[in-house]
Amino acid sequence: MRLFLVVLLEGKLSVEAAQLILDNLAKSGNACPLDKSKQRWLIYWHTLDEWAEIIYNWAQDNGFVGSVCTLFELTQGDNTVDQ
């Protein structure tokens, strides 16, 4: 991602090419525009479906299915250290 931004900011990638890349990322579920003009984007390391599966599998493996977990527990809890 950083390389993409550097290339875009240095003018080595046209705005049209960047838009095409972002549109393709959106089609694959790896990006989502944050505004209607598509000037700001959220880019996902995993698709939302992949994240759902990762989190569900973690909950299942650790006995948390049906429980409520805080964001802290999911990101910094004892059960997520090696994830």
PDB file of C-alpha atoms in Angstrom, residues 9-78:
ATOM      1  CA  LEU A   9       2.112  11.062  -4.936  1.00  0.00           C
ATOM      2  CA  GLU A  10       5.262  11.230  -7.060  1.00  0.00           C
ATOM      3  CA  GLY A  11       3.085  11.493 -10.150  1.00  0.00           C
ATOM      4  CA  LYS A  12       4.236   8.185 -11.620  1.00  0.00           C
ATOM      5  CA  LEU A  13       0.687   6.853 -11.574  1.00  0.00           C
ATOM      6  CA  SER A  14      -2.141   8.768 -13.179  1.00  0.00           C
ATOM      7  CA  VAL A  15      -5.290   9.535 -11.236  1.00  0.00           C
ATOM      8  CA  GLU A  16      -7.194   7.432 -13.773  1.00  0.00           C
ATOM      9  CA  ALA A  17      -4.914   4.436 -13.171  1.00  0.00           C
ATOM     10  CA  ALA A  18      -5.235   4.845  -9.407  1.00  0.00           C
ATOM     11  CA  GLN A  19      -9.030   5.016  -9.749  1.00  0.00           C
ATOM     12  CA  LEU A  20      -9.019   1.840 -11.855  1.00  0.00           C
ATOM     13  CA  ILE A  21      -6.956   0.032  -9.202  1.00  0.00           C
ATOM     14  CA  LEU A  22      -9.258   1.220  -6.418  1.00  0.00           C
ATOM     15  CA  ASP A  23     -12.372   0.237  -8.385  1.00  0.00           C
ATOM     16  CA  ASN A  24     -10.946  -3.265  -8.866  1.00  0.00           C
ATOM     17  CA  LEU A  25     -10.103  -3.477  -5.167  1.00  0.00           C
ATOM     18  CA  ALA A  26     -13.718  -2.499  -4.427  1.00  0.00           C
ATOM     19  CA  LYS A  27     -15.019  -5.238  -6.753  1.00  0.00           C
ATOM     20  CA  SER A  28     -12.920  -7.832  -4.922  1.00  0.00           C
ATOM     21  CA  GLY A  29     -14.141  -6.572  -1.529  1.00  0.00           C
ATOM     22  CA  ASN A  30     -10.764  -5.139  -0.506  1.00  0.00           C
ATOM     23  CA  ALA A  31     -11.704  -1.453  -0.663  1.00  0.00           C
ATOM     24  CA  CYS A  32     -14.654   0.838  -0.130  1.00  0.00           C
ATOM     25  CA  PRO A  33     -15.014   4.519  -1.058  1.00  0.00           C
ATOM     26  CA  LEU A  34     -15.720   6.752   1.925  1.00  0.00           C
ATOM     27  CA  ASP A  35     -17.439   9.439  -0.126  1.00  0.00           C
ATOM     28  CA  LYS A  36     -19.546   9.636  -3.305  1.00  0.00           C
ATOM     29  CA  SER A  37     -16.775  11.392  -5.226  1.00  0.00           C
ATOM     30  CA  LYS A  38     -14.414   8.455  -4.518  1.00  0.00           C
ATOM     31  CA  GLN A  39     -11.680  10.769  -3.260  1.00  0.00           C
ATOM     32  CA  ARG A  40     -11.203   8.921   0.039  1.00  0.00           C
ATOM     33  CA  TRP A  41     -10.992   5.153   0.337  1.00  0.00           C
ATOM     34  CA  LEU A  42     -10.812   2.508   3.012  1.00  0.00           C
ATOM     35  CA  ILE A  43      -8.559  -0.373   1.930  1.00  0.00           C
ATOM     36  CA  TYR A  44      -8.861  -3.726   3.677  1.00  0.00           C
ATOM     37  CA  TRP A  45      -6.019  -6.183   4.282  1.00  0.00           C
ATOM     38  CA  HIS A  46      -8.705  -8.894   4.280  1.00  0.00           C
ATOM     39  CA  THR A  47     -12.210  -8.640   2.841  1.00  0.00           C
ATOM     40  CA  LEU A  48     -14.984  -8.153   5.384  1.00  0.00           C
ATOM     41  CA  ASP A  49     -16.075 -11.769   4.799  1.00  0.00           C
ATOM     42  CA  GLU A  50     -12.518 -12.965   5.474  1.00  0.00           C
ATOM     43  CA  TRP A  51     -12.371 -10.914   8.692  1.00  0.00           C
ATOM     44  CA  ALA A  52     -15.707 -12.391   9.775  1.00  0.00           C
ATOM     45  CA  GLU A  53     -14.369 -15.908   9.215  1.00  0.00           C
ATOM     46  CA  ILE A  54     -11.092 -15.141  11.017  1.00  0.00           C
ATOM     47  CA  ILE A  55     -12.895 -13.701  14.042  1.00  0.00           C
ATOM     48  CA  TYR A  56     -15.495 -16.480  14.117  1.00  0.00           C
ATOM     49  CA  ASN A  57     -12.812 -19.169  13.932  1.00  0.00           C
ATOM     50  CA  TRP A  58     -10.917 -17.461  16.760  1.00  0.00           C
ATOM     51  CA  ALA A  59     -14.105 -17.305  18.861  1.00  0.00           C
ATOM     52  CA  GLN A  60     -14.847 -20.953  18.133  1.00  0.00           C
ATOM     53  CA  ASP A  61     -11.281 -22.068  18.931  1.00  0.00           C
ATOM     54  CA  ASN A  62     -11.299 -20.133  22.219  1.00  0.00           C
ATOM     55  CA  GLY A  63     -14.830 -20.947  23.388  1.00  0.00           C
ATOM     56  CA  PHE A  64     -16.260 -17.471  22.850  1.00  0.00           C
ATOM     57  CA  VAL A  65     -19.064 -18.289  20.379  1.00  0.00           C
ATOM     58  CA  GLY A  66     -22.246 -16.768  21.822  1.00  0.00           C
ATOM     59  CA  SER A  67     -20.274 -14.430  24.098  1.00  0.00           C
ATOM     60  CA  VAL A  68     -19.765 -10.698  23.857  1.00  0.00           C
ATOM     61  CA  CYS A  69     -16.126  -9.630  23.471  1.00  0.00           C
ATOM     62  CA  THR A  70     -14.795  -6.101  23.615  1.00  0.00           C
ATOM     63  CA  LEU A  71     -12.549  -4.641  20.937  1.00  0.00           C
ATOM     64  CA  PHE A  72      -9.760  -4.675  23.527  1.00  0.00           C
ATOM     65  CA  GLU A  73     -10.214  -8.422  24.051  1.00  0.00           C
ATOM     66  CA  LEU A  74     -10.129  -9.010  20.298  1.00  0.00           C
ATOM     67  CA  THR A  75      -7.012  -6.928  19.709  1.00  0.00           C
ATOM     68  CA  GLN A  76      -4.988  -7.174  22.920  1.00  0.00           C
ATOM     69  CA  GLY A  77      -6.452  -9.952  25.037  1.00  0.00           C
ATOM     70  CA  ASP A  78      -4.502 -12.950  26.286  1.00  0.00           C
TER      71      ASP A  78
END
